Coordinates of C-alpha atoms in Angstrom, one line a residue:
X1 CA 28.4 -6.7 -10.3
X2 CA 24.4 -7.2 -9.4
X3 CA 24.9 -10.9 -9.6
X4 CA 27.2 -11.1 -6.5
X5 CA 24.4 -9.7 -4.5
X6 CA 22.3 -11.8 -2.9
X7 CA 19.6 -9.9 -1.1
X8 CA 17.0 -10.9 1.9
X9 CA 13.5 -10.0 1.9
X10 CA 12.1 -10.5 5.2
X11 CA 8.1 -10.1 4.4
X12 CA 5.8 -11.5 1.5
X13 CA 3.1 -9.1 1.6
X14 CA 2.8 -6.4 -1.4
X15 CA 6.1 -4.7 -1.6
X16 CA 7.9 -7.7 -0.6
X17 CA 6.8 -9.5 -3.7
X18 CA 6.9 -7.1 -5.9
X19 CA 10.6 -6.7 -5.2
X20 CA 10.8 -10.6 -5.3
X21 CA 9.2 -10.6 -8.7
X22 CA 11.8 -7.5 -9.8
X23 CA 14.9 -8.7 -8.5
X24 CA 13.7 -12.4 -10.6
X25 CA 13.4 -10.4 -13.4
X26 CA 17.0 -8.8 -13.5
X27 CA 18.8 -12.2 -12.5
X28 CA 19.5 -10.6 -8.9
X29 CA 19.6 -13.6 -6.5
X30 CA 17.5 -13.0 -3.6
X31 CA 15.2 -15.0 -0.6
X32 CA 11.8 -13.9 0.7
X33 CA 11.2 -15.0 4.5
X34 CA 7.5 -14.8 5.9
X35 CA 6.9 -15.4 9.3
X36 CA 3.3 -17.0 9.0
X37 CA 3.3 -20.8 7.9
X38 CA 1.3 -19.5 4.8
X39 CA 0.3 -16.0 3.0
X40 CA -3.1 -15.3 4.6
X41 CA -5.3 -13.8 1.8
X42 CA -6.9 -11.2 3.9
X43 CA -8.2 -7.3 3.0
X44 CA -10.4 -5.8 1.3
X45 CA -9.6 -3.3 -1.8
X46 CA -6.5 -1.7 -2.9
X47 CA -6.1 0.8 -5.7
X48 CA -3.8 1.2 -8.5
X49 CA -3.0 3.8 -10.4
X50 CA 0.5 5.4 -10.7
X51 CA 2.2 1.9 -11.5
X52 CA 0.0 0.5 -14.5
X53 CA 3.3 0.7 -17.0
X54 CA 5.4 -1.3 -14.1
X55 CA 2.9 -4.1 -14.8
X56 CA 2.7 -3.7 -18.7
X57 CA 6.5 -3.6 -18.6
X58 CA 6.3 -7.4 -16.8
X59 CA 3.6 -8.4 -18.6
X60 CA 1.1 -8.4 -16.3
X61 CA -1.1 -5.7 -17.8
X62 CA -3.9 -7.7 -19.1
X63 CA -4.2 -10.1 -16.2
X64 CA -4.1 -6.7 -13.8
X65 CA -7.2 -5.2 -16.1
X66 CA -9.2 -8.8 -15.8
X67 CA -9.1 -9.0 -11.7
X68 CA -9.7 -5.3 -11.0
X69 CA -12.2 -2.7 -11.6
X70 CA -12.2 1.3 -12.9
X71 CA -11.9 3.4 -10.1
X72 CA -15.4 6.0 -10.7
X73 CA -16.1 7.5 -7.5
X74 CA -16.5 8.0 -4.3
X75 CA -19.7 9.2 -3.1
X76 CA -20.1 10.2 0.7
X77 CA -23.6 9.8 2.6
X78 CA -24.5 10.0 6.0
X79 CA -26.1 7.3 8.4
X80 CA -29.2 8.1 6.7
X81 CA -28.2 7.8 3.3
X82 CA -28.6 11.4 2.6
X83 CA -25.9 12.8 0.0
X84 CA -23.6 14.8 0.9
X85 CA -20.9 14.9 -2.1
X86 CA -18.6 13.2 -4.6
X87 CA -15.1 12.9 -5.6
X88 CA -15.0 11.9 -9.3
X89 CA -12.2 10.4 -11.5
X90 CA -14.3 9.9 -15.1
X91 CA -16.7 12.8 -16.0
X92 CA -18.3 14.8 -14.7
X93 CA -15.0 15.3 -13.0
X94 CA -11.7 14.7 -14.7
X95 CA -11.3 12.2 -17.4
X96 CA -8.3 10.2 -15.5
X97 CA -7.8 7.9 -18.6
X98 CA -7.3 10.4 -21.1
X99 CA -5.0 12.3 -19.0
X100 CA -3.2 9.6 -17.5
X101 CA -3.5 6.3 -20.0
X102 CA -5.8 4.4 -17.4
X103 CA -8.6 4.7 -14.8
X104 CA -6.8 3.8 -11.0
X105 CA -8.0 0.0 -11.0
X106 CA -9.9 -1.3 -7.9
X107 CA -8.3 -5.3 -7.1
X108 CA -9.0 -7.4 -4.3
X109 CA -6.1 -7.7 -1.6
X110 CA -5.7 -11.4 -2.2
X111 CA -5.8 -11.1 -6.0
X112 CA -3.6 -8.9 -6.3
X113 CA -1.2 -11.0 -3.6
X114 CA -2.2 -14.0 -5.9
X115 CA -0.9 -12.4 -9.0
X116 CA 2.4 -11.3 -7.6
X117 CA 3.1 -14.9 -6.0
X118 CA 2.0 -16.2 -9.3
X119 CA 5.1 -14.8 -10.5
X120 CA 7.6 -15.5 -8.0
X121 CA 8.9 -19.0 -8.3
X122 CA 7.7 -21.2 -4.6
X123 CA 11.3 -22.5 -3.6
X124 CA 12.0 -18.8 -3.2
X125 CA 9.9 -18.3 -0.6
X126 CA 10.8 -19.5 3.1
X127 CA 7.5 -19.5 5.1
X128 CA 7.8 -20.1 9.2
X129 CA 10.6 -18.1 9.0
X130 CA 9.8 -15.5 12.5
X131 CA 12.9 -13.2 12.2
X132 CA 14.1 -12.7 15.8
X133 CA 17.5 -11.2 15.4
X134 CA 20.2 -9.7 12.4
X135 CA 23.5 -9.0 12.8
X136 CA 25.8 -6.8 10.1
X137 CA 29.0 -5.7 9.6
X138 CA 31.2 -4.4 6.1
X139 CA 30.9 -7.8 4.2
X140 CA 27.3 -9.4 5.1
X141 CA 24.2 -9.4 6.9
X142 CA 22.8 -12.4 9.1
X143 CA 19.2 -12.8 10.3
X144 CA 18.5 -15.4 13.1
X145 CA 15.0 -17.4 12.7
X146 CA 12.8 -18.4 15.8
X147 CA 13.3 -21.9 14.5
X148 CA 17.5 -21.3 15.2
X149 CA 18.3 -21.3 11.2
X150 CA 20.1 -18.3 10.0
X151 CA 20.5 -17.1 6.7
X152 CA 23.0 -14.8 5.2
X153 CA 23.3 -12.6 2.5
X154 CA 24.4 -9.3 0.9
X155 CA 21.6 -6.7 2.0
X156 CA 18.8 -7.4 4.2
X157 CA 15.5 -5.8 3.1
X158 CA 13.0 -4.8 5.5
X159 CA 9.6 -5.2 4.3
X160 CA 7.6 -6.6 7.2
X161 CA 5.0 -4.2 8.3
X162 CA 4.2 -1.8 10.6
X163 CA 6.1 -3.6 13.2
X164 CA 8.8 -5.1 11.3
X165 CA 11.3 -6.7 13.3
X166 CA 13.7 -6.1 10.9
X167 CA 13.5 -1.8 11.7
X168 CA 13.1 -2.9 15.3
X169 CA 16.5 -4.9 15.3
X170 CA 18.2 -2.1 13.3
X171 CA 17.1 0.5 15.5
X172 CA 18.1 -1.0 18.8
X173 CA 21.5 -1.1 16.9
X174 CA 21.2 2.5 15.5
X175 CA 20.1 3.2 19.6
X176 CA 23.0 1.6 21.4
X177 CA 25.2 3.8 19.0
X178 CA 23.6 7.0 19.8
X179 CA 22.7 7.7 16.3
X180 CA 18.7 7.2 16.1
X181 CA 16.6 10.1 16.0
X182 CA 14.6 10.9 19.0
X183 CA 11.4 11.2 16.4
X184 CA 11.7 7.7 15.2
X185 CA 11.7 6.2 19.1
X186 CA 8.2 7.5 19.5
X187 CA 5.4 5.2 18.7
X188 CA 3.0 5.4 15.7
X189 CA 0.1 7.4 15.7
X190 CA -3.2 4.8 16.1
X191 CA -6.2 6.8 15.1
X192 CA -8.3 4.0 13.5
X193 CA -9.5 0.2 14.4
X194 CA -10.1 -1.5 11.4
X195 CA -12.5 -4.4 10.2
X196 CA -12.5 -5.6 6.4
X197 CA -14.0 -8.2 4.2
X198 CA -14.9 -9.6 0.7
X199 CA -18.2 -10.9 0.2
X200 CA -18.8 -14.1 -1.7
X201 CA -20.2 -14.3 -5.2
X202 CA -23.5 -12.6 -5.3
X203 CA -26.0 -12.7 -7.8
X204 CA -25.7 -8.9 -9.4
X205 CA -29.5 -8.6 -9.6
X206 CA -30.1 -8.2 -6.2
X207 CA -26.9 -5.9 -6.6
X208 CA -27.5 -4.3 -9.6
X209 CA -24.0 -1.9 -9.0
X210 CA -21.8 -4.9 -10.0
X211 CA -23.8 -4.7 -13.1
X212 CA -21.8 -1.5 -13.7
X213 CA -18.7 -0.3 -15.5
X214 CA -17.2 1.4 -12.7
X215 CA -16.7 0.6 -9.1
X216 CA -17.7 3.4 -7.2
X217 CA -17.2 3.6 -3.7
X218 CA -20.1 4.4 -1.2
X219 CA -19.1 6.0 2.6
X220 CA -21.2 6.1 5.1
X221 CA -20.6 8.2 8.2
X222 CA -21.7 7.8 11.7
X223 CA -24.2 10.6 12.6
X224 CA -23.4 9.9 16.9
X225 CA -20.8 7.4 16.2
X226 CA -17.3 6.9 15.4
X227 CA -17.9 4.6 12.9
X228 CA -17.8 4.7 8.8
X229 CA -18.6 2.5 6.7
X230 CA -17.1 1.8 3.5
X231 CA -19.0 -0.5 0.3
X232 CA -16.2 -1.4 -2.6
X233 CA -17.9 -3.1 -5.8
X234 CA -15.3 -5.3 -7.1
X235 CA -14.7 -8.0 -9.8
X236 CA -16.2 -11.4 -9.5
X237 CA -19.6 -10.5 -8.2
X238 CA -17.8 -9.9 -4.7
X239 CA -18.3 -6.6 -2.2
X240 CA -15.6 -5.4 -0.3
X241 CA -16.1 -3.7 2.7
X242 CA -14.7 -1.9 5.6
X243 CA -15.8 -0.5 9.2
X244 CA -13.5 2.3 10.2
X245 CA -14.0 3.0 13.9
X246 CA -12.3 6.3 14.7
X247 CA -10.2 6.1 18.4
X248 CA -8.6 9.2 18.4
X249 CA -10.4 10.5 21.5
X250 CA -9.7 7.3 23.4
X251 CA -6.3 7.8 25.4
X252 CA -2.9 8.3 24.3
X253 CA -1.3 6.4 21.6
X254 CA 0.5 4.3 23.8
X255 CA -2.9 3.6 25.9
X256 CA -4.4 2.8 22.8
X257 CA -1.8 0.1 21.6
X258 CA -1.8 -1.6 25.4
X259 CA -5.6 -1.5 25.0
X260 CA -5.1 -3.3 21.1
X261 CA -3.1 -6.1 23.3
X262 CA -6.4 -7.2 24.8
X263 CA -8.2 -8.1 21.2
X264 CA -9.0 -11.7 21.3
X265 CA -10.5 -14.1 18.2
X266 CA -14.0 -12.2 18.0
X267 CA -12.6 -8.9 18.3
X268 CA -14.1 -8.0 14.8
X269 CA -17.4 -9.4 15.6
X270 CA -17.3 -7.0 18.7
X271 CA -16.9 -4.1 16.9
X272 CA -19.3 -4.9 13.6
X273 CA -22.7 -5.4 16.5
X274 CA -22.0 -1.6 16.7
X275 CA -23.0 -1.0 12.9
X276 CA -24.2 -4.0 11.7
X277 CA -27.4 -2.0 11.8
X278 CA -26.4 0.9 9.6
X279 CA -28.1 1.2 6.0
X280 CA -26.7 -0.5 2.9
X281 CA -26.7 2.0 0.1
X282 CA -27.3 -1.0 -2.0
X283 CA -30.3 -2.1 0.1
X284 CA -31.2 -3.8 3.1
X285 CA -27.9 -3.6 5.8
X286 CA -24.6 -3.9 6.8
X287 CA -25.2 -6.9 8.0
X288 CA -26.9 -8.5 4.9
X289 CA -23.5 -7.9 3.4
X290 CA -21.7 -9.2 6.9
X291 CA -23.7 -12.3 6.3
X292 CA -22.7 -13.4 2.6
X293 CA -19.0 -12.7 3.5
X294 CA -17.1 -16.1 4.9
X295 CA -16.1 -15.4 8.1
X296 CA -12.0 -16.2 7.5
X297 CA -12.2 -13.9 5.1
X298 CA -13.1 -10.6 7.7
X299 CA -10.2 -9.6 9.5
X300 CA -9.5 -6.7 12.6
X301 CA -6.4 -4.5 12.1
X302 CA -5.3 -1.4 13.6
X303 CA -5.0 1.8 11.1
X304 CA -1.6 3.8 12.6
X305 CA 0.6 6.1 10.2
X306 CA 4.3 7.1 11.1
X307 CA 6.8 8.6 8.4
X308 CA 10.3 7.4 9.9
X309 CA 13.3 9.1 9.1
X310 CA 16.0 6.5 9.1
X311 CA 15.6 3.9 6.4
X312 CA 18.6 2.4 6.1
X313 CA 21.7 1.7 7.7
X314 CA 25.1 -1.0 7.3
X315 CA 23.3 -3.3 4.3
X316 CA 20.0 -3.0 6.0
X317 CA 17.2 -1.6 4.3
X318 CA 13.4 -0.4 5.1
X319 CA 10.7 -0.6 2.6
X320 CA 6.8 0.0 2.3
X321 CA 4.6 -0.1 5.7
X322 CA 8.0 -0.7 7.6
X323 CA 9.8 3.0 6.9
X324 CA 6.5 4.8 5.6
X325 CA 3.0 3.8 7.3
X326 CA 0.2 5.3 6.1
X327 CA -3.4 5.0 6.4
X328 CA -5.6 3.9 3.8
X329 CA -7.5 6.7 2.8
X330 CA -5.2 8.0 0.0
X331 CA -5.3 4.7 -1.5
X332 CA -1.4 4.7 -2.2
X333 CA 0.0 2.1 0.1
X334 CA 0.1 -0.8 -2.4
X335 CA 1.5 1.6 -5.0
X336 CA 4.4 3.5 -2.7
X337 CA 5.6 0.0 -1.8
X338 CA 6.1 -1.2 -5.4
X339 CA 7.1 2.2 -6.3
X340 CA 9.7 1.7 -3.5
X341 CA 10.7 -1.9 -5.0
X342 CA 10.7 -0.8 -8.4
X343 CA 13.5 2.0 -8.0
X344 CA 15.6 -0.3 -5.3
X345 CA 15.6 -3.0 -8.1
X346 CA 17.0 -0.6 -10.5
X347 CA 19.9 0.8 -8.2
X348 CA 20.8 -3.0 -7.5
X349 CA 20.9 -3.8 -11.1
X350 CA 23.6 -1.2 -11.9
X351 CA 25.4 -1.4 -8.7
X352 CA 29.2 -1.5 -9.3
X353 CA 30.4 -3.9 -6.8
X354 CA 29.3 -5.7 -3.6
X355 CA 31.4 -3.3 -1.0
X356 CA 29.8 -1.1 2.0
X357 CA 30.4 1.8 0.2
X358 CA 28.5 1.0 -2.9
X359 CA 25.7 -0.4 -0.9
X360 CA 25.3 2.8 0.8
X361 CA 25.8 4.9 -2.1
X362 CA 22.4 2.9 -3.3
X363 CA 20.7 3.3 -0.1
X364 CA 21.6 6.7 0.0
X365 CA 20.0 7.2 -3.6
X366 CA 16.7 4.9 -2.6
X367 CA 16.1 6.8 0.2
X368 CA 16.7 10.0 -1.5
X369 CA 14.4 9.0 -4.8
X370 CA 11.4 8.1 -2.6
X371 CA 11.6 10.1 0.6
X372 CA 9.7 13.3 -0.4
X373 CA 6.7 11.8 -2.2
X374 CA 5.9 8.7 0.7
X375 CA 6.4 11.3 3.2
X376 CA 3.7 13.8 1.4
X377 CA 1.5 10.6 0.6
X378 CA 1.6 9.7 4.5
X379 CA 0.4 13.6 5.4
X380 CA -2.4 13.3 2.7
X381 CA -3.8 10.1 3.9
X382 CA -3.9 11.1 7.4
X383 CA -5.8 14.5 6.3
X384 CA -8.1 12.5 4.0
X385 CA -8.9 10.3 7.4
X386 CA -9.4 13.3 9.7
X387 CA -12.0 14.8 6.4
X388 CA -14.1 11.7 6.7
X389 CA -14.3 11.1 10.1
X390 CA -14.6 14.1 11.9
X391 CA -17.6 14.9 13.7
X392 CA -19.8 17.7 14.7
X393 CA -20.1 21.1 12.3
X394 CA -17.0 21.2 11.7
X395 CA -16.4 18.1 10.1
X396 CA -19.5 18.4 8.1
X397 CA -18.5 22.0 6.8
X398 CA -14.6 20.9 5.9
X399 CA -16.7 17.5 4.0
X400 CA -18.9 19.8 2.4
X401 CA -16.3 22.4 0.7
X402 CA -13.8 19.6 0.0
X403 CA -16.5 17.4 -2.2
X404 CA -18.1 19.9 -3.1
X405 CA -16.7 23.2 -3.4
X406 CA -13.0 22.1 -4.1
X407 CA -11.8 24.2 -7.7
X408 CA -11.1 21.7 -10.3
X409 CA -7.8 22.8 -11.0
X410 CA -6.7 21.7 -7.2
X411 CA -7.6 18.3 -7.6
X412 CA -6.0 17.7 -11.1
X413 CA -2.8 19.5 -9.3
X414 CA -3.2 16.9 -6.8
X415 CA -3.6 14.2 -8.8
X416 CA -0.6 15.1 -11.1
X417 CA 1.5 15.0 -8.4
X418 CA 0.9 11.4 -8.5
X419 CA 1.9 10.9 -12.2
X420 CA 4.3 13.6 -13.1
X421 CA 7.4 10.5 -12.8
X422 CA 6.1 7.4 -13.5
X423 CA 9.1 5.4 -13.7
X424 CA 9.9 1.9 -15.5
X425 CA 11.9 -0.5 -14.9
X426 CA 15.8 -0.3 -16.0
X427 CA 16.5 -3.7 -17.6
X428 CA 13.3 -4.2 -19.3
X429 CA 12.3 -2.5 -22.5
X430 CA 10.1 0.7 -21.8
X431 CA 7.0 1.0 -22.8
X432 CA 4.9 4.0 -24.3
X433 CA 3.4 5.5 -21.2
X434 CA -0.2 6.7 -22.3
X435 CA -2.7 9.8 -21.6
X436 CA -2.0 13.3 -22.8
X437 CA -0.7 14.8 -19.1
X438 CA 2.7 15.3 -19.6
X439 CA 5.0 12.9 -17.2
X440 CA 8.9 11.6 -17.4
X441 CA 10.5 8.5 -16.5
X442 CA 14.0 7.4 -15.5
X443 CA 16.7 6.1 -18.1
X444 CA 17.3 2.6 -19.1
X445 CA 20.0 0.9 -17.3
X446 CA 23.4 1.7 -18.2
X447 CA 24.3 -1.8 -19.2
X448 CA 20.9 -1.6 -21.5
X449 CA 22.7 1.0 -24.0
X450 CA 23.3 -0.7 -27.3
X451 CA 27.1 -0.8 -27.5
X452 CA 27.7 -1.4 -23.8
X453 CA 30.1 -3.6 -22.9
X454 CA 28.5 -4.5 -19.8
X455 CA 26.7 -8.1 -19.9
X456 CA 22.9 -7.6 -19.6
X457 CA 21.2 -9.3 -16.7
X458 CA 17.8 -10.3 -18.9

């Protein structure tokens, strides 16, 4: 039964802790392992949208509404704050709450971090904890810490990152054996450096758009450069921001990471002189807004995306960034990871016993529930990326036809794809999904039927 597992989370960023706070809710016993000696509340904004029930269902709904903001728009200028098109989710485009129950909500990063650990009781949680090596074989999984502890479990679950030691360990192993797909040897592709940030309070008269109901997004591309700049109204009187500097042009991928190795402490800095001078749409700068932002609160990451093939293997596991890396342009990375946590949780919950052959049966079914729509959101937030970065006529005619020009009907197909399964989690009792857009969800758990004589979990 699901209470012989004992699983191992090896990450405590988004998905990580929203399979924490799952696996907590259905009586699973797990451990989450972070590397860093503390969460670092870093970022900028994250959307939700296809998820909203996942947090009713854990009662998290109201608190979710309260830190976040309706997603309105997202209107594109250039460097000279000329308008050059919207996409809309209220009127005048599609009314996104009456089709789907709620307007995609726009949270700080670290709030949303905050909420999730708020739920996820602290002796769980092993910080320090560097993984270096893991070791599996038909009964358990090991993983080795830089600080020479080990920790063993059931299943080990990969949701470190881009880089996640965990799918580096397991692919050496899948390597030596012979049975790793060439594709998943190559490195990701790096098309974007990255620099983020959340302003400090400000007082919403001189920023009259926080004043507002919705938070709609503001982009501002580069005329000459390879730079856009992003503006994010968000809850608490606070701007997010980003700086997206586009480094497709600049070498190979592999050229571009050994390049990435030479960023030191004021890397961000560096690259925010080249834009700091770029208008605000909300007045005045970039670098008014650089200037009311703490400085440990901006942060320099590279933008790669890679769908990898092989997610799982033994009793190892790959979820969110670590099997599925996608740019942030779609604005479904926070929502495929707890998509991804949501449906593992619900295979662990009815799992039948704790052999090899069960665990892959559930592995097999994970991978096989969430392959096809990360690997479609990974595509769409590359093309999104290449639409607002591209230079030249080229890249102003595609901007211009997509925001402008786009039939209605194709962006409501798009956006259903989205919401069409939105499902719920097992061993909690549903609730009513609203909006008028036809979706469906999964079952409730077998051991959920009245009558069954298999103990409930919760």
């Amino acid at each position: 039964m699901a209470s012989e597992l004992h699983v191992l989370i090896v990450g405590a960023g988004i998905g990580g802790l929203a399979l924490a706070l799952l696996l907590e809710k259905a009586s699973i016993s797990y451990e989450v392992f972070e590397k860093a000696p503390e969460i670092k509340l870093l970022g900028s904004a994250i959307t939700v949208s296809s998820i909203m029930q996942i947090f009713e269902q854990l009662g998290m709904y109201e608190e979710l509404l309260e830190l976040s903001r309706p997603f309105g728009a997202l209107h594109v200028r250039d460097e000279k704050l000329d308008y050059k098109g919207t996409f809309w989710s209220r009127p005048p485009g599609d009314d996104y709450e009456g089709l789907y129950g709620d307007y995609p909500r726009v949270i700080a990063r670290p709030d949303l971090i905050n909420l999730l650990l708020s739920r996820v009781p602290a002796k769980r949680i092993h910080y320090g904890k560097r993984v270096l090596t893991t070791r599996q074989d038909e009964d358990e999984v090991t993983i080795k810490c830089a600080d020479n502890t080990a920790y063993t479990g059931s299943l080990l679950v990969g949701a470190d990152g881009a880089y996640s030691s965990v799918r580096q360990n397991l692919y050496k192993e899948l390597q030596k054996a012979g049975h790793l797909p060439k594709v998943d040897a190559k490195p990701m592709g790096y098309s974007f450096d990255c620099v983020v940030g959340i302003s400090d309070p400000v007082n919403p008269d001189d920023y009259p758009v926080l004043k507002e109901e919705f938070s709609e997004f503001e982009i501002v591309l580069g005329k000459d450069v390879p730079f856009t700049v992003w503006y994010m109204p968000m809850t608490k009187n606070r701007i997010g921001w980003m700086v997206t500097h586009d480094v497709r042009d600049l070498g190979t991928n592999v050229e571009r990471n050994m390049r990435c190795s030479e960023w030191g402490p004021d890397a961000a800095l560096d690259v925010l002189k080249s834009v700091s001078h770029f208008k605000c749409p909300y007045g005045g700068s970039l670098a008014d807004i650089i200037d009311i932002t703490p400085k440990e609160m901006i942060s320099k990451v590279m933008l790669e995306d890679k769908f990898f093939s092989t997610w799982y293997s033994g009793r190892t596991v790959l979820l969110g960034d670590a099997c599925h890396k996608m740019l942030p342009f779609a604005g479904q990375g926070a929502n495929m990871s707890i998509l991804s946590a949501l449906e593992l949780t619900n295979l662990l919950f009815d799992i039948h016993s704790n052999s090899q052959e069960e665990i892959t049966r559930v592995l097999k079914e994970y991978y096989a529930a969430r392959y096809e729509l990360a690997k479609w959101c990974v595509g769409s937030a590359n093309q999104n990326g290449a639409m607002l970065h591209r230079k030249g006529t080229v890249g102003d005619f595609v901007r211009y036809l997509f925001l402008n020009w786009m039939p209605q009907w194709l962006i409501k197909r798009v956006t259903d794809s989205f919401h069409v399964y939105r499902p719920q989690a097992s061993f909690i009792p549903f609730v009513k999904v609203r909006g008028s857009f036809k979706t469906y969800s999964n079952k409730p758990s077998r051991r959920m039927v009245p009558g069954s004589s298999i103990p409930k979990s919760v």
